[in-house]
Amino acid sequence: MKFHHVGIVVPSLEVADRVARRLRAEVPVVFEPVEEFSCRCVFLSPHGQVELVLPDAGSQLTRFFTGGQKSSLHHVAFAVQDIRLTSFS
């Protein structure tokens, strides 16, 4: 098992551009739709280890912005050879 990427939920394209600039990634970022999660996502270049997640209106992902946060950690992903054989204990 090895680290693959982190996902960060952002509330707007403007915040996504600010995050990308801070990480010295290419801007502007171009999001791709992910319909099953009601959001748009982009892996930041050049390293691809940070994924920005932009929720669509009404998406359950907007709950990550309670309390006025500008962005929030959503997930940490790992690459595994076979998920059925992977043990986290």
Short mmCIF file of C-alpha atoms in Angstrom, two decimals:
data_model
loop_
_atom_site.label_atom_id
_atom_site.label_comp_id
_atom_site.label_asym_id
_atom_site.label_seq_id
_atom_site.Cartn_x
_atom_site.Cartn_y
_atom_site.Cartn_z
CA MET A 1 0.00 0.00 0.00
CA LYS A 2 1.27 3.46 -0.83
CA PHE A 3 -0.06 7.00 -0.64
CA HIS A 4 -1.89 8.13 -3.79
CA HIS A 5 -3.51 11.53 -3.14
CA VAL A 6 -5.51 13.76 -0.80
CA GLY A 7 -8.87 15.24 -1.72
CA ILE A 8 -9.76 18.76 -0.64
CA VAL A 9 -13.30 20.12 -0.96
CA VAL A 10 -13.37 23.74 -2.14
CA PRO A 11 -16.42 26.01 -2.24
CA SER A 12 -15.66 27.88 -5.49
CA LEU A 13 -13.42 28.18 -8.52
CA GLU A 14 -11.78 31.21 -6.92
CA VAL A 15 -10.75 29.23 -3.85
CA ALA A 16 -9.57 26.38 -6.10
CA ASP A 17 -7.31 28.81 -7.99
CA ARG A 18 -5.89 30.16 -4.70
CA VAL A 19 -5.17 26.62 -3.44
CA ALA A 20 -3.55 25.71 -6.76
CA ARG A 21 -1.34 28.82 -6.67
CA ARG A 22 -0.22 28.08 -3.11
CA LEU A 23 0.75 24.56 -4.18
CA ARG A 24 2.53 25.95 -7.24
CA ALA A 25 0.24 24.01 -9.58
CA GLU A 26 -0.92 25.01 -13.03
CA VAL A 27 -3.75 27.54 -13.04
CA PRO A 28 -6.50 27.97 -13.99
CA VAL A 29 -7.63 24.53 -12.92
CA VAL A 30 -10.03 22.65 -15.21
CA PHE A 31 -12.58 20.50 -13.41
CA GLU A 32 -14.16 17.33 -14.80
CA PRO A 33 -17.72 16.35 -13.77
CA VAL A 34 -18.22 13.35 -11.48
CA GLU A 35 -21.98 12.90 -11.70
CA GLU A 36 -22.33 10.06 -9.17
CA PHE A 37 -21.01 12.38 -6.43
CA SER A 38 -22.64 15.61 -7.71
CA CYS A 39 -19.31 17.39 -7.99
CA ARG A 40 -16.45 18.32 -10.27
CA CYS A 41 -12.85 17.22 -9.62
CA VAL A 42 -9.35 18.02 -10.79
CA PHE A 43 -5.93 16.57 -9.96
CA LEU A 44 -3.43 19.40 -9.69
CA SER A 45 -0.38 19.30 -11.92
CA PRO A 46 2.53 18.69 -11.92
CA HIS A 47 2.47 15.99 -9.23
CA GLY A 48 -1.18 14.90 -9.16
CA GLN A 49 -1.13 14.17 -5.43
CA VAL A 50 -3.78 16.75 -4.60
CA GLU A 51 -7.34 16.48 -5.89
CA LEU A 52 -9.68 19.44 -5.60
CA VAL A 53 -13.38 18.60 -5.26
CA LEU A 54 -15.93 21.29 -6.16
CA PRO A 55 -19.48 20.31 -5.04
CA ASP A 56 -22.45 21.09 -7.27
CA ALA A 57 -25.37 23.02 -5.79
CA GLY A 58 -27.31 20.72 -3.48
CA SER A 59 -24.49 18.17 -3.21
CA GLN A 60 -24.04 16.47 0.16
CA LEU A 61 -20.38 17.54 -0.05
CA THR A 62 -21.39 21.11 0.82
CA ARG A 63 -21.70 19.95 4.46
CA PHE A 64 -17.92 20.30 4.64
CA PHE A 65 -18.37 24.08 4.68
CA THR A 66 -20.33 24.37 7.92
CA GLY A 67 -18.88 26.99 10.20
CA GLY A 68 -17.54 29.11 7.34
CA GLN A 69 -14.55 27.01 6.29
CA LYS A 70 -13.04 27.96 2.95
CA SER A 71 -11.86 24.43 2.16
CA SER A 72 -11.75 21.11 3.95
CA LEU A 73 -9.93 17.80 3.81
CA HIS A 74 -12.29 15.27 2.23
CA HIS A 75 -10.27 12.08 1.80
CA VAL A 76 -6.85 10.44 1.75
CA ALA A 77 -6.44 7.77 -0.94
CA PHE A 78 -3.98 4.90 -1.05
CA ALA A 79 -3.00 2.69 -3.99
CA VAL A 80 -3.26 -1.01 -3.19
CA GLN A 81 -2.65 -4.10 -5.25
CA ASP A 82 -5.92 -5.77 -4.20
CA ILE A 83 -8.36 -4.07 -1.82
CA ARG A 84 -9.72 -7.45 -0.69
CA LEU A 85 -6.26 -8.45 0.56
CA THR A 86 -5.38 -5.14 2.20
CA SER A 87 -5.40 -5.04 5.99
CA PHE A 88 -5.33 -1.80 7.93
CA SER A 89 -4.70 -3.42 11.30
#
